[in-house]
CSV table of C-alpha atoms in Angstrom, one decimal:
chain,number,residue,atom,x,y,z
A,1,UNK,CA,20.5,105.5,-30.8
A,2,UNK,CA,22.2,102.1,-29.7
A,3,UNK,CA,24.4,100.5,-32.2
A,4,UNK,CA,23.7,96.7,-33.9
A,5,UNK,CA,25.5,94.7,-32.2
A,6,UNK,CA,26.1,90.9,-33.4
A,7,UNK,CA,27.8,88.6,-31.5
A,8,UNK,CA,29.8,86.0,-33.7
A,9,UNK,CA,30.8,82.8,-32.5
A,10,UNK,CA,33.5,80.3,-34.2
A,11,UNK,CA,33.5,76.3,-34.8
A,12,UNK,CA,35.6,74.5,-33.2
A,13,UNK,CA,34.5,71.2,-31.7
A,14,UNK,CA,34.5,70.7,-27.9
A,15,UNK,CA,37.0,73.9,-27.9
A,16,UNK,CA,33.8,75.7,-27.6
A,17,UNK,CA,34.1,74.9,-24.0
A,18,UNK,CA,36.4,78.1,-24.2
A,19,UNK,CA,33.7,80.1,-26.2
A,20,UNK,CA,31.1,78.4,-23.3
A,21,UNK,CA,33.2,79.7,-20.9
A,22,UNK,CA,33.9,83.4,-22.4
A,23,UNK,CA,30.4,84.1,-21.8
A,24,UNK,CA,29.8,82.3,-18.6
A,25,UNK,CA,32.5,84.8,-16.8
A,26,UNK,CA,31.1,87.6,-18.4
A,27,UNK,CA,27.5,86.8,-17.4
A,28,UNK,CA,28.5,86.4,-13.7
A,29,UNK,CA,31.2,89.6,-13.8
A,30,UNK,CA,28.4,91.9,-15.2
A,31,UNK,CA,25.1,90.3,-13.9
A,32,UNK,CA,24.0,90.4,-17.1
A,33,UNK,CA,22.6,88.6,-19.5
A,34,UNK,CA,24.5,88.1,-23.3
A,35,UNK,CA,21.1,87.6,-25.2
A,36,UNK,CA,19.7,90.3,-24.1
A,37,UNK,CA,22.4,92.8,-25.6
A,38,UNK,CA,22.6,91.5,-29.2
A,39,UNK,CA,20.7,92.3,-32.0
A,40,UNK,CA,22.0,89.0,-33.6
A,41,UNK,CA,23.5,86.3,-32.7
A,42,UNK,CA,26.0,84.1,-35.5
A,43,UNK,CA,27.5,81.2,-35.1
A,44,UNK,CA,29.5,78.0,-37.0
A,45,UNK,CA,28.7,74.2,-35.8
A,46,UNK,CA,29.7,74.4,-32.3
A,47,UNK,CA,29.0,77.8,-32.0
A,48,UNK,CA,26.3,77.6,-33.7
A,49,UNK,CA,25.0,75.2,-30.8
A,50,UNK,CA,26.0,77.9,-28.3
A,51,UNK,CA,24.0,80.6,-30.1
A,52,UNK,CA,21.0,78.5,-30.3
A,53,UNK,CA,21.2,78.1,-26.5
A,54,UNK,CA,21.5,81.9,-25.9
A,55,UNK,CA,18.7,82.2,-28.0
A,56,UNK,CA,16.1,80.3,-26.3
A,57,UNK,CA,17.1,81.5,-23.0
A,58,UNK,CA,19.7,79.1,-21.7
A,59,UNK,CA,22.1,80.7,-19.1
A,60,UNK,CA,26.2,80.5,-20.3
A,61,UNK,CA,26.3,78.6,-16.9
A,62,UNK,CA,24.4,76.2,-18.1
A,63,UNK,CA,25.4,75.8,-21.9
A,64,UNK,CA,29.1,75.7,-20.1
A,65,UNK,CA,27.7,73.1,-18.0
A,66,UNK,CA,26.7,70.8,-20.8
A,67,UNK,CA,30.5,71.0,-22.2
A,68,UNK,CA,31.8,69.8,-19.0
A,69,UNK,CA,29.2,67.0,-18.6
A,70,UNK,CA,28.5,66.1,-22.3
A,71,UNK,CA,32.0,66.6,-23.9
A,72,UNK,CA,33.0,63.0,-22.9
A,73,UNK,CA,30.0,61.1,-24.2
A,74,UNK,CA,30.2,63.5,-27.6
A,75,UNK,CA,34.2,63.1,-28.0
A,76,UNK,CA,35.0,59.7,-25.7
A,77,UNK,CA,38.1,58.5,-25.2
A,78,UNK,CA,38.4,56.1,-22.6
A,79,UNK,CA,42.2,55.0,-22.8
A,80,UNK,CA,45.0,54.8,-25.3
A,81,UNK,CA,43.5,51.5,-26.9
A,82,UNK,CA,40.4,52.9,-27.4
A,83,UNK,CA,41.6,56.4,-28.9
A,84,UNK,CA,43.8,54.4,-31.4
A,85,UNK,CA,41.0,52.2,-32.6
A,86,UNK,CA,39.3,55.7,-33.0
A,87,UNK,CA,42.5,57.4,-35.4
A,88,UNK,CA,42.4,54.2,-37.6
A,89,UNK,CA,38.6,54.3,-37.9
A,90,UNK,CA,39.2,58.0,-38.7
A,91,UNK,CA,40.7,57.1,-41.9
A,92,UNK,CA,37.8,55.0,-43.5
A,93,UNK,CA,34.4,56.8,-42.1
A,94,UNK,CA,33.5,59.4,-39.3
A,95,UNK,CA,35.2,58.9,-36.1
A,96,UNK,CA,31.8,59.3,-33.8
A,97,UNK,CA,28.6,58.2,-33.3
A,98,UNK,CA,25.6,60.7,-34.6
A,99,UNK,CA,23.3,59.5,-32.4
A,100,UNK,CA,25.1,60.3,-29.0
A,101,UNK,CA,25.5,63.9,-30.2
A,102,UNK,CA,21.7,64.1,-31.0
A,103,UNK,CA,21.0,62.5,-28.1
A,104,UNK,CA,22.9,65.0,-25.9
A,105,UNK,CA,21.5,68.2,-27.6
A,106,UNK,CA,18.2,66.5,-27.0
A,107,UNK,CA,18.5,66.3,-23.2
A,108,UNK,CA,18.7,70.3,-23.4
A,109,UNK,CA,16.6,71.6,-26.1
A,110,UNK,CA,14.1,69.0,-25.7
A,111,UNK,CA,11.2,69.4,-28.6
A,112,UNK,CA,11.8,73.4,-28.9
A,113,UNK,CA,11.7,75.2,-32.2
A,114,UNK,CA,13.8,77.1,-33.7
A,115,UNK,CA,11.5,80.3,-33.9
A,116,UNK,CA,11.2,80.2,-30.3
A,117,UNK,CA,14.5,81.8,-30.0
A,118,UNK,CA,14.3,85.1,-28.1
A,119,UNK,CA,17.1,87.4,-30.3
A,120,UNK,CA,17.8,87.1,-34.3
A,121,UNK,CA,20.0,84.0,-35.2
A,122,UNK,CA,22.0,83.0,-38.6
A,123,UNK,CA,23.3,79.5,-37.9
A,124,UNK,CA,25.9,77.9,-40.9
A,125,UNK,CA,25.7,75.0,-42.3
A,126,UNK,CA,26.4,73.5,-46.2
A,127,UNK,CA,23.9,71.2,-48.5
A,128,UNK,CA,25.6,68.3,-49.3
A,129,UNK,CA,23.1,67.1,-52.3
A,130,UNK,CA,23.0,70.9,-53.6
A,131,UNK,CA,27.0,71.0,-53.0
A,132,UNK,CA,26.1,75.1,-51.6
A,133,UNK,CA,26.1,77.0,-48.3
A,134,UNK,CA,22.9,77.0,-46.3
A,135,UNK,CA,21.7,79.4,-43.4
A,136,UNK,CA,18.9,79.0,-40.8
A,137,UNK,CA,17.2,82.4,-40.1
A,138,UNK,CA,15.1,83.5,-37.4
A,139,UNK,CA,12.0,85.5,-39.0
A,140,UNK,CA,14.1,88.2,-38.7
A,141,UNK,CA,12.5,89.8,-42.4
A,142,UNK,CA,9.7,88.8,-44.0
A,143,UNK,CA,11.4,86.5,-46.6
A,144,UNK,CA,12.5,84.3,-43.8
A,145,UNK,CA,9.6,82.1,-43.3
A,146,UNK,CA,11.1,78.2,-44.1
A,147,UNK,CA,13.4,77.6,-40.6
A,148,UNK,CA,11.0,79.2,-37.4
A,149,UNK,CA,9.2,75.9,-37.3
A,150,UNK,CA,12.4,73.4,-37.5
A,151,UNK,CA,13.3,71.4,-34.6
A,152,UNK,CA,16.4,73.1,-33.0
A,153,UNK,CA,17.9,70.0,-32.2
A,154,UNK,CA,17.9,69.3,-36.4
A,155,UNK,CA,19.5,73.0,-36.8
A,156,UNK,CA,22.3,72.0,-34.2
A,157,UNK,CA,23.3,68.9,-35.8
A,158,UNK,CA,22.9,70.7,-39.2
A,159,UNK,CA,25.9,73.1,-38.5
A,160,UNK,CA,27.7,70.6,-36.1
A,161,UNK,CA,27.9,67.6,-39.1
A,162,UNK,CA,32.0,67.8,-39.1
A,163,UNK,CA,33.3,65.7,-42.0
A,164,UNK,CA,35.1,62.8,-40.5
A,165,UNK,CA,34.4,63.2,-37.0
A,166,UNK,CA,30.4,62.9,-37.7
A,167,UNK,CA,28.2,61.4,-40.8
A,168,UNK,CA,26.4,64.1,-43.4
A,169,UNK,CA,23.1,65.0,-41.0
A,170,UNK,CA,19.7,64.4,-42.9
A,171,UNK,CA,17.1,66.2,-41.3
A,172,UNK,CA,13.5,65.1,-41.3
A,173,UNK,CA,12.2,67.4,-44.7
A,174,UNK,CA,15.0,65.1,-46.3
A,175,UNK,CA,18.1,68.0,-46.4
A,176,UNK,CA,21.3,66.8,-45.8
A,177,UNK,CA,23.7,69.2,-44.7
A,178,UNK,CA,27.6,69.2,-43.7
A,179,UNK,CA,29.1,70.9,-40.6
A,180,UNK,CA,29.3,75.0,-41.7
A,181,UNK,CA,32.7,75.2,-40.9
A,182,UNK,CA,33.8,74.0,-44.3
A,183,UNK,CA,32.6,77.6,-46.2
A,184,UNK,CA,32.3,80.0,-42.6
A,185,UNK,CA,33.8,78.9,-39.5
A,186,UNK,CA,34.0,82.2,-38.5
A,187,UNK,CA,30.5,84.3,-39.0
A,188,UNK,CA,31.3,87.5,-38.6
A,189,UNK,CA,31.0,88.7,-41.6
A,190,UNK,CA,27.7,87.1,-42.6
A,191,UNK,CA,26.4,88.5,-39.6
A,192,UNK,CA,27.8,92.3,-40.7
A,193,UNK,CA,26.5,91.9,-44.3
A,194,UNK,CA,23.2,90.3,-42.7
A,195,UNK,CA,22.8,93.6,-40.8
A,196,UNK,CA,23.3,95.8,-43.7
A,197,UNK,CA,21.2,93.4,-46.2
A,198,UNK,CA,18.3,92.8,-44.6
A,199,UNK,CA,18.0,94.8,-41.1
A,200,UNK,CA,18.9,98.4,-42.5
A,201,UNK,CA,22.2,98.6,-40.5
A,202,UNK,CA,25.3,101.2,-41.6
A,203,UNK,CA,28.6,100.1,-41.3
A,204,UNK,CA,29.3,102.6,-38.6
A,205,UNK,CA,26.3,101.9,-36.7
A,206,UNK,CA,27.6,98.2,-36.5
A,207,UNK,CA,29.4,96.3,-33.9
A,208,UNK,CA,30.8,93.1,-33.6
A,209,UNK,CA,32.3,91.0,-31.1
A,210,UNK,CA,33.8,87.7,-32.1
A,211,UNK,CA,35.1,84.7,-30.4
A,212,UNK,CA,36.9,82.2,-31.6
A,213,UNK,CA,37.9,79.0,-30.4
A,214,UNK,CA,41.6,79.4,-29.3
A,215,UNK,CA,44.0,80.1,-32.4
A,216,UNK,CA,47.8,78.3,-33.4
A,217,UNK,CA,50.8,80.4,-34.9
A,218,UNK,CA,49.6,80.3,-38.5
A,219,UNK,CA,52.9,79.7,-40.7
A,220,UNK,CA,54.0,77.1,-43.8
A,221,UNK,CA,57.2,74.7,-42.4
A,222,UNK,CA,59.9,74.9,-45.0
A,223,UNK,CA,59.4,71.0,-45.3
A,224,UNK,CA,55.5,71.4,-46.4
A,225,UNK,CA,56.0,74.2,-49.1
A,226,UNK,CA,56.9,71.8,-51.8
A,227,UNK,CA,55.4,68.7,-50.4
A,228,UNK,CA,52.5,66.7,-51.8
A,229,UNK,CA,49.6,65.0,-49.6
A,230,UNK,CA,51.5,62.7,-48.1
A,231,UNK,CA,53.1,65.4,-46.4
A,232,UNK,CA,50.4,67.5,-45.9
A,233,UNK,CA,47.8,65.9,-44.6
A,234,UNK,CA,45.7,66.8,-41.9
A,235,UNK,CA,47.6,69.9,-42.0
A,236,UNK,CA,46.4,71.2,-45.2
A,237,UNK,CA,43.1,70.8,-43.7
A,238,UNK,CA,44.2,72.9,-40.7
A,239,UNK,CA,45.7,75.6,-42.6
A,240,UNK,CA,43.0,75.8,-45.6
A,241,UNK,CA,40.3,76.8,-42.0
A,242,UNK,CA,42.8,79.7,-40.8
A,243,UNK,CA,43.4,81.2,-44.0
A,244,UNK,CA,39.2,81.2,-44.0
A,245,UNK,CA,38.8,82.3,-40.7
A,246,UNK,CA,41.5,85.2,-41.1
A,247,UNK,CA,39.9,86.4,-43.9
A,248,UNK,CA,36.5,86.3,-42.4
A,249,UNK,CA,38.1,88.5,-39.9
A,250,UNK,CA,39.4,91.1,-42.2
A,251,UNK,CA,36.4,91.4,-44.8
A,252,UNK,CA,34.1,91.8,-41.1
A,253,UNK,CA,37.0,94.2,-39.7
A,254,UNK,CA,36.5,96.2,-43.4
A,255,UNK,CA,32.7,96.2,-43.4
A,256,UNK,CA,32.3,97.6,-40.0
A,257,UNK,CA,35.2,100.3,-40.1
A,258,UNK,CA,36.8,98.2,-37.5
A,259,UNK,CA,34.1,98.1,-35.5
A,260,UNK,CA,35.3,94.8,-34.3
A,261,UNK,CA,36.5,93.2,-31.0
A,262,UNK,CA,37.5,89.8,-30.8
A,263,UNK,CA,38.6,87.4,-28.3
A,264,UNK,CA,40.6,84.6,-29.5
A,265,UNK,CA,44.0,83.7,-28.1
A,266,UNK,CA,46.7,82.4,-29.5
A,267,UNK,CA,47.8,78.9,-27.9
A,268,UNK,CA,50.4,76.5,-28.6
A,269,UNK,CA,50.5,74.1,-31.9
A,270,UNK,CA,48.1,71.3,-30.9
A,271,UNK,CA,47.7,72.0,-27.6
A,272,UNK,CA,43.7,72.0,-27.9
A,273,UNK,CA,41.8,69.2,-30.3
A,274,UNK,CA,38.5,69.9,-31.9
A,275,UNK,CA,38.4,66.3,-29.9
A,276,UNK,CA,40.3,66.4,-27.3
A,277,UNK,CA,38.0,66.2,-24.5
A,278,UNK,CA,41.4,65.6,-22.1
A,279,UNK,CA,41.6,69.4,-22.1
A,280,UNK,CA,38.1,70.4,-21.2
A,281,UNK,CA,39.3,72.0,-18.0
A,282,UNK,CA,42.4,73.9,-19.4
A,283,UNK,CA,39.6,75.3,-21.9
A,284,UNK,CA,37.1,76.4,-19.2
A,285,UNK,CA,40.5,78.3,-17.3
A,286,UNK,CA,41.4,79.7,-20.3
A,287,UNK,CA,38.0,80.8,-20.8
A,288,UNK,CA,37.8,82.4,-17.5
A,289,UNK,CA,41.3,84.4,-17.5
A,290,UNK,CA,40.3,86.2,-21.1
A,291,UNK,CA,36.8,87.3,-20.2
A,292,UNK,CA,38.4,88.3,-16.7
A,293,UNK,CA,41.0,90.6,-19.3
A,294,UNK,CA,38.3,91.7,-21.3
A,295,UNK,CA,34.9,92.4,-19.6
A,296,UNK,CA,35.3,95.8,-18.4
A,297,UNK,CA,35.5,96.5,-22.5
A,298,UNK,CA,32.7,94.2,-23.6
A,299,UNK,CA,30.8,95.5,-20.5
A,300,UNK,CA,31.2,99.0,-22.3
A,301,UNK,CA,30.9,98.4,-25.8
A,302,UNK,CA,28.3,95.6,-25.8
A,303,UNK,CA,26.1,95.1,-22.5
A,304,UNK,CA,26.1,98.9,-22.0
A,305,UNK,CA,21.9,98.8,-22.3
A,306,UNK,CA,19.5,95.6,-23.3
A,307,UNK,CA,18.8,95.6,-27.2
A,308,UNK,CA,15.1,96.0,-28.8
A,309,UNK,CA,13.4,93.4,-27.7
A,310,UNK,CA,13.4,90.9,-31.2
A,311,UNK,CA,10.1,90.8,-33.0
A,312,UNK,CA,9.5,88.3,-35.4
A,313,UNK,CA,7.9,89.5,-38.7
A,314,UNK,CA,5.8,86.1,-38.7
A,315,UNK,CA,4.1,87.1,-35.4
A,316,UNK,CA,5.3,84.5,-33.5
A,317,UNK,CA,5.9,85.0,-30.0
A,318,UNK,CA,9.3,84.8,-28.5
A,319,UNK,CA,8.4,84.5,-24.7
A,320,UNK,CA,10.1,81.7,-22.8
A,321,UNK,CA,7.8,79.1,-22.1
A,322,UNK,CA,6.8,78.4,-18.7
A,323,UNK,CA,8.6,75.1,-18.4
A,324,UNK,CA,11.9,77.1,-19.3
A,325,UNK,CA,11.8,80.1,-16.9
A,326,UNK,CA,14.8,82.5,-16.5
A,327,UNK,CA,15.4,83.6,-13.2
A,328,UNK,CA,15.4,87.4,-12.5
A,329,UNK,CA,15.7,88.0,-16.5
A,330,UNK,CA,13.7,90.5,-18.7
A,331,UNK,CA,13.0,87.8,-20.5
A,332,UNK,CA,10.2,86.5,-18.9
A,333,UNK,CA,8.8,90.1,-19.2
């Protein structure tokens, strides 16, 4: 019998060009195609966006692709004057526009639902009016009936609604949610203790591979231990989300009797911005070099045989449609 396996992917901002580009090398290495080995796919604001792709079907070619091409109207920054204005609007409301990022996520998911997706999803967001964590579940068990009919574009900007860099997203049944990278960037372990909830799963019949979105040295300066917010700043912000995502790591790492593999490198201190669209194509190489290290193992652990094919328990169907065909794929099967 196959394992579960979940594939968990982090927040980050435009550094998930590097989780884009993770599963774009793998896909060509292996020939094969990521959605069709997981049992569940997880994922945080920008990765939550990249699991929604994978689940309807979309090549990591092509949800790379939109990185590359989209990044600079998401994040723009045009010049030194321009990215200056952008810090000091920072300070007083959300640093970019709403409406380009829905408009982007538009061109590729179009009017698609989110119960079309061909594999189980659990994308992260927060309620702002309930002040409490939200998830969007594929029909997945029969409890999950709210989210298969939701417009995957609202789900996207749901968990993508970054405090600061984006306004609070209200969706059209009047929710208003907040980016899910303020309670779970990383997902792992809600995808682990979704397995073992509500799909039956053992913690040694569980495995989980993880990528994050390219990690700093995680340390306090000297100067900062006895420093109030004027010293702190944005760095208490950075520090509060790897203290999160390291724990999210260890509790998923202690559920699944370290059942877990994870790609996420350790860079310099800021070399990447969840803004910085400069560094798109350092992302995309970085990408490439660490599934080039690792796909021999994730060929063998993860992509070693296509998963049961996902049946909702609402009886949707989960084909592709015919105006989104997939090329030499199962999934048109």
């Amino acid at each position: 019998m196959n394992n579960f396996r979940i594939l968990s992917l982090d927040g980050g901002g435009i550094k998930g060009t590097f989780i884009a580009s993770v599963l774009a090398q793998c896909e060509r290495d292996t020939g094969k195609r990521i959605v069709e080995h997981f049992d569940l796919i997880t994922g945080t604001s920008t990765g939550g966006i990249i699991a929604l792709a994978l689940g309807l079907g979309l090549p990591a070619s092509q949800i790379l692709e939109f990185y590359v091409s989209k990044g600079t109207k998401i994040f723009p920054a045009t010049g030194l004057r321009s990215r200056s204005w952008r810090a000091v609007r920072h300070i007083l409301c959300a640093k970019y526009s709403q409406d380009t990022l829905r408009a982007c996520l538009a061109e590729v998911f179009g009017n698609r639902r989110f119960g079309e997706s061909l594999c189980r999803l659990l994308v992260v967001s927060y309620d702002a009016v309930a002040g409490d964590v939200h998830l969007f579940k594929t029909a997945h068990h029969p409890d999950f009936r709210q989210d298969f009919l939701r417009p995957v574009v609202e789900v996207a900007m749901a968990t993508a609604a970054a405090p600061t860099y984006f306004p609070v997203f209200v969706a059209s049944n009047g929710l208003k949610h907040l980016d899910g990278g303020v309670w779970a960037n990383c997902p792992a372990a809600l995808g682990v203790i979704e397995a073992m909830t509500y799909l039956g799963s053992k913690p040694g019949e569980i495995d989980v591979m993880s990528i994050g979105a390219t990690a700093e040295p995680s340390y306090v300066p000297e100067r900062k231990r006895p420093a109030g917010w004027l010293v702190w700043n944005k760095g208490l912000v950075d520090l509060l989300m790897q203290a999160q995502v390291q724990g999210a790591i260890a509790q998923c790492s202690a559920l699944t009797n370290r059942r877990l593999f994870r790609v996420n490198p350790t860079v310099g201190v800021g070399r990447f911005a969840l803004d910085d669209v400069r560094q798109i194509s350092e992302l995309v190489a970085l990408g490439v070099r660490e599934a080039r290290r690792n796909v021999c193992d994730i060929d063998k652990r993860f992509l070693y045989t296509p998963a049961e094919r996902f049946q909702p328990c609402n009886g949707a169907s989960t084909e592709v449609p015919v105006s989104h065909p997939v090329a030499g794929s199962r999934l048109q099967a």
